[in-house]
Every structure is written in C-alpha cells, then in structure tokens.
Short mmCIF file of C-alpha atoms in Angstrom, two decimals:
data_model
loop_
_atom_site.label_atom_id
_atom_site.label_comp_id
_atom_site.label_asym_id
_atom_site.label_seq_id
_atom_site.Cartn_x
_atom_site.Cartn_y
_atom_site.Cartn_z
CA MET A 1 -24.50 -18.11 -8.31
CA LYS A 2 -22.41 -15.98 -7.18
CA SER A 3 -22.56 -11.92 -6.59
CA SER A 4 -20.06 -10.08 -9.47
CA HIS A 5 -17.70 -8.09 -7.91
CA LYS A 6 -19.95 -4.58 -8.44
CA THR A 7 -22.75 -5.72 -6.44
CA ILE A 8 -20.73 -7.06 -3.26
CA LYS A 9 -19.08 -3.34 -3.38
CA ASN A 10 -22.77 -1.66 -3.72
CA ARG A 11 -23.30 -3.88 -1.11
CA ARG A 12 -20.70 -2.98 1.27
CA ASP A 13 -21.23 0.67 0.73
CA LYS A 14 -24.73 0.96 1.41
CA LEU A 15 -23.88 -0.76 5.63
CA LEU A 16 -20.97 1.16 5.99
CA GLU A 17 -23.11 3.99 5.42
CA LEU A 18 -25.68 2.56 7.84
CA LEU A 19 -22.75 2.52 10.02
CA LYS A 20 -21.61 5.81 9.95
CA LYS A 21 -25.66 7.26 10.83
CA GLU A 22 -24.86 5.26 14.05
CA THR A 23 -22.99 4.34 16.93
CA SER A 24 -23.67 0.66 16.18
CA LEU A 25 -25.36 -1.92 14.49
CA LEU A 26 -26.49 -5.68 15.15
CA VAL A 27 -26.61 -8.26 12.75
CA LYS A 28 -29.93 -8.59 12.70
CA GLU A 29 -30.46 -5.23 12.31
CA ILE A 30 -28.22 -4.41 9.23
CA SER A 31 -29.65 -8.36 8.18
CA LEU A 32 -32.63 -6.20 8.16
CA GLU A 33 -31.65 -2.78 6.86
CA LEU A 34 -29.96 -4.34 3.39
CA THR A 35 -32.60 -7.26 3.63
CA VAL A 36 -29.62 -9.85 3.30
CA SER A 37 -28.80 -12.46 5.09
CA GLU A 38 -26.86 -12.57 8.75
CA ILE A 39 -24.56 -15.30 6.77
CA THR A 40 -23.70 -13.20 4.08
CA VAL A 41 -23.37 -9.22 6.48
CA ARG A 42 -20.71 -11.61 8.99
CA ARG A 43 -19.17 -12.22 5.42
CA ASP A 44 -18.94 -7.94 4.44
CA LEU A 45 -18.03 -6.72 7.77
CA ILE A 46 -15.03 -9.78 8.12
CA ALA A 47 -13.81 -7.94 4.77
CA LEU A 48 -14.68 -4.46 6.07
CA GLU A 49 -12.34 -4.99 9.34
CA LYS A 50 -9.40 -6.57 7.16
CA MET A 51 -10.04 -3.01 5.42
CA GLY A 52 -9.42 -1.38 8.88
CA LEU A 53 -13.14 0.27 8.20
CA VAL A 54 -14.97 -0.84 10.81
CA GLN A 55 -15.09 -2.87 14.10
CA ARG A 56 -17.04 -6.03 14.84
CA GLU A 57 -17.25 -6.46 19.07
CA HIS A 58 -20.48 -9.39 20.39
CA GLY A 59 -22.54 -9.42 17.17
CA LYS A 60 -22.41 -5.45 16.45
CA ALA A 61 -20.49 -3.30 14.41
CA LYS A 62 -19.39 0.34 14.03
CA ILE A 63 -17.48 2.32 11.80
CA VAL A 64 -13.40 2.87 12.35
CA GLN A 65 -13.31 6.47 13.33
CA LYS A 66 -10.38 8.03 11.77
CA THR A 67 -9.21 11.00 13.71
CA GLY A 68 -6.05 12.86 12.06
CA THR A 69 -4.37 12.28 8.68
CA GLU A 70 -1.82 10.46 10.84
CA ASP A 71 -3.98 7.11 11.88
CA TYR A 72 -2.73 4.67 13.60
CA ASN A 73 -4.57 1.30 12.16
CA GLU A 74 -3.98 -1.81 13.42
CA GLU A 75 -5.50 -3.81 9.83
CA ILE A 76 -3.94 -1.57 7.42
CA GLU A 77 -0.99 -2.04 9.08
CA VAL A 78 -1.95 -6.63 8.08
CA LEU A 79 -2.31 -5.78 5.17
CA LYS A 80 0.68 -3.59 4.16
CA ASN A 81 3.46 -5.64 6.21
CA ALA A 82 2.01 -8.84 4.21
CA ILE A 83 2.36 -6.40 0.92
CA ALA A 84 6.01 -5.87 2.23
CA LYS A 85 6.73 -9.26 2.97
CA LYS A 86 5.45 -10.55 -0.37
CA ALA A 87 8.18 -7.11 -2.19
CA ALA A 88 11.28 -8.53 0.35
CA GLU A 89 10.81 -12.15 -1.09
CA PHE A 90 11.89 -10.42 -4.87
CA VAL A 91 15.56 -9.34 -3.50
CA LYS A 92 18.07 -11.85 -3.59
CA ASP A 93 22.13 -11.31 -1.66
CA GLY A 94 24.07 -9.01 -2.88
CA ASN A 95 21.30 -6.49 -4.36
CA THR A 96 21.56 -2.73 -4.02
CA LEU A 97 18.61 -1.79 -3.40
CA PHE A 98 16.61 1.42 -3.15
CA ILE A 99 13.90 2.76 -1.50
CA ASN A 100 12.08 5.68 -1.52
CA THR A 101 10.41 7.14 1.65
CA GLY A 102 6.55 4.75 1.61
CA SER A 103 6.22 3.10 4.62
CA THR A 104 5.39 -0.02 3.24
CA ALA A 105 8.77 -0.13 0.71
CA LEU A 106 10.08 0.71 4.72
CA SER A 107 8.27 -1.91 5.77
CA SER A 108 10.05 -4.78 3.16
CA LEU A 109 13.54 -4.25 4.97
CA LYS A 110 12.32 -5.85 7.74
CA HIS A 111 12.12 -8.81 6.12
CA LEU A 112 15.25 -9.31 4.30
CA GLU A 113 16.37 -12.24 6.96
CA ASP A 114 20.44 -12.72 6.83
CA LYS A 115 20.65 -11.08 3.13
CA ARG A 116 23.66 -9.20 3.07
CA VAL A 117 22.41 -5.96 0.24
CA THR A 118 23.01 -2.35 -0.18
CA ILE A 119 20.35 -0.20 0.72
CA VAL A 120 20.30 3.48 -0.63
CA THR A 121 16.63 5.75 0.36
CA ASN A 122 16.00 8.95 1.35
CA ASN A 123 14.09 7.69 3.40
CA VAL A 124 15.65 8.61 6.99
CA LYS A 125 13.25 6.72 8.95
CA VAL A 126 15.67 3.24 7.59
CA ALA A 127 18.18 4.13 10.75
CA ASN A 128 15.34 3.26 13.07
CA LEU A 129 15.24 -0.11 11.51
CA ASP A 130 17.65 -3.52 12.29
CA HIS A 131 20.07 -4.37 9.88
CA ASN A 132 22.58 -7.16 8.80
CA PRO A 133 25.26 -5.91 10.06
CA ASN A 134 26.47 -8.02 6.30
CA SER A 135 24.92 -4.72 5.05
CA THR A 136 25.31 -1.21 4.02
CA VAL A 137 23.31 1.43 4.07
CA ILE A 138 23.00 4.79 2.34
CA LEU A 139 21.40 7.93 3.16
CA SER A 140 21.13 9.92 0.00
CA GLY A 141 21.76 13.50 1.68
CA GLY A 142 19.23 16.49 1.64
CA GLU A 143 16.51 18.80 3.23
CA ILE A 144 14.69 16.32 5.64
CA ARG A 145 11.07 16.40 4.64
CA PHE A 146 8.97 16.61 8.32
CA PRO A 147 6.78 14.30 8.64
CA LYS A 148 7.50 11.53 6.70
CA GLU A 149 11.56 12.66 7.02
CA ALA A 150 12.22 12.72 3.65
CA LEU A 151 15.66 13.55 2.45
CA VAL A 152 14.57 15.99 -0.40
CA GLY A 153 16.72 18.71 -2.78
CA ASP A 154 19.98 19.27 -5.21
CA ILE A 155 21.60 17.27 -2.68
CA ALA A 156 19.60 14.62 -2.27
CA ILE A 157 19.40 14.56 -6.39
CA ASP A 158 22.58 14.05 -6.91
CA SER A 159 23.50 11.07 -5.06
CA PHE A 160 20.66 9.16 -6.99
CA SER A 161 21.98 10.55 -9.53
CA LYS A 162 25.77 8.84 -9.32
CA MET A 163 23.98 5.14 -8.19
CA SER A 164 21.81 2.77 -10.06
CA SER A 165 20.16 -0.45 -8.55
CA ASP A 166 19.86 -3.76 -9.43
CA ILE A 167 15.90 -3.86 -8.27
CA SER A 168 13.58 -0.97 -6.50
CA ILE A 169 10.58 -0.75 -4.43
CA ILE A 170 8.49 2.50 -3.60
CA GLY A 171 5.28 2.70 -1.77
CA CYS A 172 2.93 5.80 -3.02
CA SER A 173 0.01 7.22 -2.54
CA GLY A 174 -2.03 6.05 -5.52
CA LEU A 175 -1.70 4.50 -8.95
CA SER A 176 -3.69 4.90 -11.29
CA ILE A 177 -3.88 4.11 -15.04
CA GLU A 178 -4.54 7.71 -16.31
CA ASN A 179 -1.98 9.08 -13.77
CA GLY A 180 0.84 6.84 -13.55
CA ILE A 181 2.47 6.35 -10.22
CA THR A 182 1.68 9.07 -8.30
CA THR A 183 2.39 11.61 -4.46
CA PRO A 184 1.18 14.54 -3.20
CA VAL A 185 4.97 16.01 -2.48
CA LEU A 186 6.60 17.15 -5.49
CA HIS A 187 10.20 16.97 -4.20
CA GLU A 188 9.26 13.42 -3.79
CA SER A 189 7.63 12.78 -6.94
CA LYS A 190 11.57 13.94 -8.46
CA ILE A 191 13.15 11.19 -6.44
CA ASN A 192 10.87 8.74 -7.42
CA SER A 193 11.66 8.83 -10.97
CA LEU A 194 14.31 9.40 -10.35
CA ILE A 195 14.64 6.02 -8.46
CA ILE A 196 13.04 3.96 -11.44
CA GLU A 197 15.31 5.73 -13.54
CA ARG A 198 18.72 4.19 -12.02
CA THR A 199 16.95 1.09 -11.77
CA ASN A 200 19.22 -1.65 -14.03
CA GLY A 201 15.81 -4.53 -12.81
CA LEU A 202 12.83 -4.90 -10.91
CA VAL A 203 10.95 -1.87 -10.48
CA ILE A 204 7.74 -2.82 -7.88
CA VAL A 205 5.56 -1.08 -6.08
CA VAL A 206 4.07 -1.60 -3.13
CA ALA A 207 0.40 -0.21 -2.72
CA ASP A 208 -3.09 -2.16 -0.98
CA TYR A 209 -6.22 -1.10 -1.64
CA ARG A 210 -6.60 2.15 -1.06
CA LYS A 211 -4.21 3.39 -3.32
CA ILE A 212 -5.24 1.31 -6.27
CA GLY A 213 -6.88 3.18 -8.96
CA PHE A 214 -7.53 6.17 -7.29
CA SER A 215 -4.42 9.56 -7.39
CA SER A 216 -2.70 11.98 -6.39
CA ASN A 217 -0.77 15.14 -7.37
CA PHE A 218 2.48 14.28 -9.11
CA THR A 219 3.36 11.62 -10.87
CA SER A 220 6.75 10.47 -10.70
CA GLY A 221 6.11 6.76 -13.42
CA ASN A 222 4.45 5.62 -16.01
CA ILE A 223 2.09 2.30 -15.41
CA LYS A 224 4.79 0.43 -18.11
CA ASP A 225 7.90 1.37 -15.78
CA ILE A 226 6.37 -0.42 -13.19
CA ASN A 227 7.39 -4.93 -13.16
CA TYR A 228 5.19 -6.33 -10.00
CA LEU A 229 2.47 -4.87 -8.62
CA ILE A 230 2.20 -5.76 -5.32
CA THR A 231 -0.59 -5.03 -3.10
CA ASP A 232 -3.98 -7.22 -2.35
CA THR A 233 -7.15 -8.94 -2.80
CA PHE A 234 -9.70 -5.91 -1.95
CA ALA A 235 -7.46 -3.72 -4.61
CA SER A 236 -10.71 -2.87 -7.24
CA PRO A 237 -10.98 -6.43 -9.96
CA GLU A 238 -11.71 -3.87 -13.17
CA VAL A 239 -8.41 -1.81 -12.40
CA ILE A 240 -6.07 -4.44 -11.58
CA ARG A 241 -6.78 -5.96 -15.02
CA GLU A 242 -6.29 -2.99 -17.15
CA ILE A 243 -3.01 -2.86 -15.56
CA GLU A 244 -1.95 -6.08 -15.98
CA LYS A 245 -2.87 -4.98 -19.89
CA GLN A 246 0.00 -2.92 -19.32
CA GLY A 247 3.05 -5.11 -19.28
CA VAL A 248 2.52 -5.60 -15.35
CA GLN A 249 2.83 -8.23 -12.93
CA VAL A 250 0.40 -7.95 -10.28
CA ILE A 251 0.47 -9.44 -7.08
CA GLN A 252 -2.38 -10.13 -4.35
CA VAL A 253 -1.13 -10.69 -1.04
CA GLU A 254 -3.73 -12.74 0.54
CA ILE A 255 -5.39 -11.98 4.88
#
C-alpha cells in the first residue's frame, strides 16, 4: 500500500531531526531508528538531498548546515533553475515582459533563447546577464536597496505606472491562501502589486517548495491574481490543491 504524503512527510521530518543531533549517520542506523527498510531510507535521503536539506556520501548522510541568510545551495539552485526554465516557455517572441527582484524570476531570462523581447524590471542584476542583441532591457529607475539590488520608491512606481506588459514573471518569499503573494520588504511589495496590475496577459508566479504555504510580512497580490504557479514536486500537495481551487493553473517541475 502506497504511503500517504502526510506519512512520508512525518517520517522525513523525523529523519531530519535525527541528523540534526548527529554529525552524520549510516543508512543502517537511520533504518533502525525509524524502523523502516534501508531502501525506504535511501529513497527519503535522495528526495531530501534534492530539496537541499541533506548531503549523502558513501552510505552516510548529514544535515546541510546553514551559515547565513545568503547561503548558496546547489540543490536549491537546480530546483530554481528548472522552475525558471519552465516559466520562460510562456514568453513569446515580441513580448513585453515584467520581471521583479526574485532570483528565480531573473533566472528565467537565461532561458529565453533567441526570443526578441522587451524586459522591464526593477532588478539591477539584470545588467549582469547576456541578452538577445535585438532585445530591449529597461530599468525602472529609483532608489537602489541592497543586498538585493532592487530599485524601489516613487521613481520606480512612476515608471511601472506608465507601462504595461504582455506577461509577468514574479518571484516571492511566500505564497499562501490566507495572505497571497508576499515579500518581507514593503517597498518591493508596492512594485510587485503594480507589476500585477499593469500586466495585460499572463501573471506567472515562480516559487520553490520552501515558499508554498508560507507567508512573509507584506502582500503583493492575491492568489486569484495568478494565472500560473510554477513550483516543484516537493511543494505541499494540500496547499497546491487549495491554490488550484482558486483557479490557478499549477505546474510542478520534476528533478
């Protein structure tokens, strides 16, 4: 009989708790502690490694330690890149595209291939990317907020107020039924709201599993503002179902 998502999640949570208490553990040791087969443990460890939570090596596993707020995690970057690639498929040649300061949203630009587009963004990091020479990149202007290099304030708001897009790709810090699309930065939430408001076509939210079902401080938009949510297969099935009930089309990329 196939285990339910809740059963699997509970078992994996216990596995993570075990690893937090030890430097590393053998698969056999985890199997005995959780009273499940070694095959099940290996399957769980593979999934948790893809989620960027554990590191496997030679029949052992250890927890991935966080060292700061801007940690680089290769497995999480793989997830984000797959989500970004899928989002880029919705952009058509000749589109005007709004992008916010989300790192996954920005990564979608790397997958536009030879499409000729007009990109409008408040993300200064867009200048570091390679672009189709026939494309146009427009920075909103405004006050630069570090470390994200986000343009905010009246000038940025005024810029977006005078433009509209065919499609928008938006990253977020949290996405929940209760609070919608959220960010920890008030100034960015205002720009994000305007991006949604000034989009004539598709609004696409890109968010890995860590954001789904969670909320940050400031709301940028409602769930019903979203046409597509692109996430990964590790996102909570319960939350995904609730989001779909609101009319959002959800795409879950698999790694």
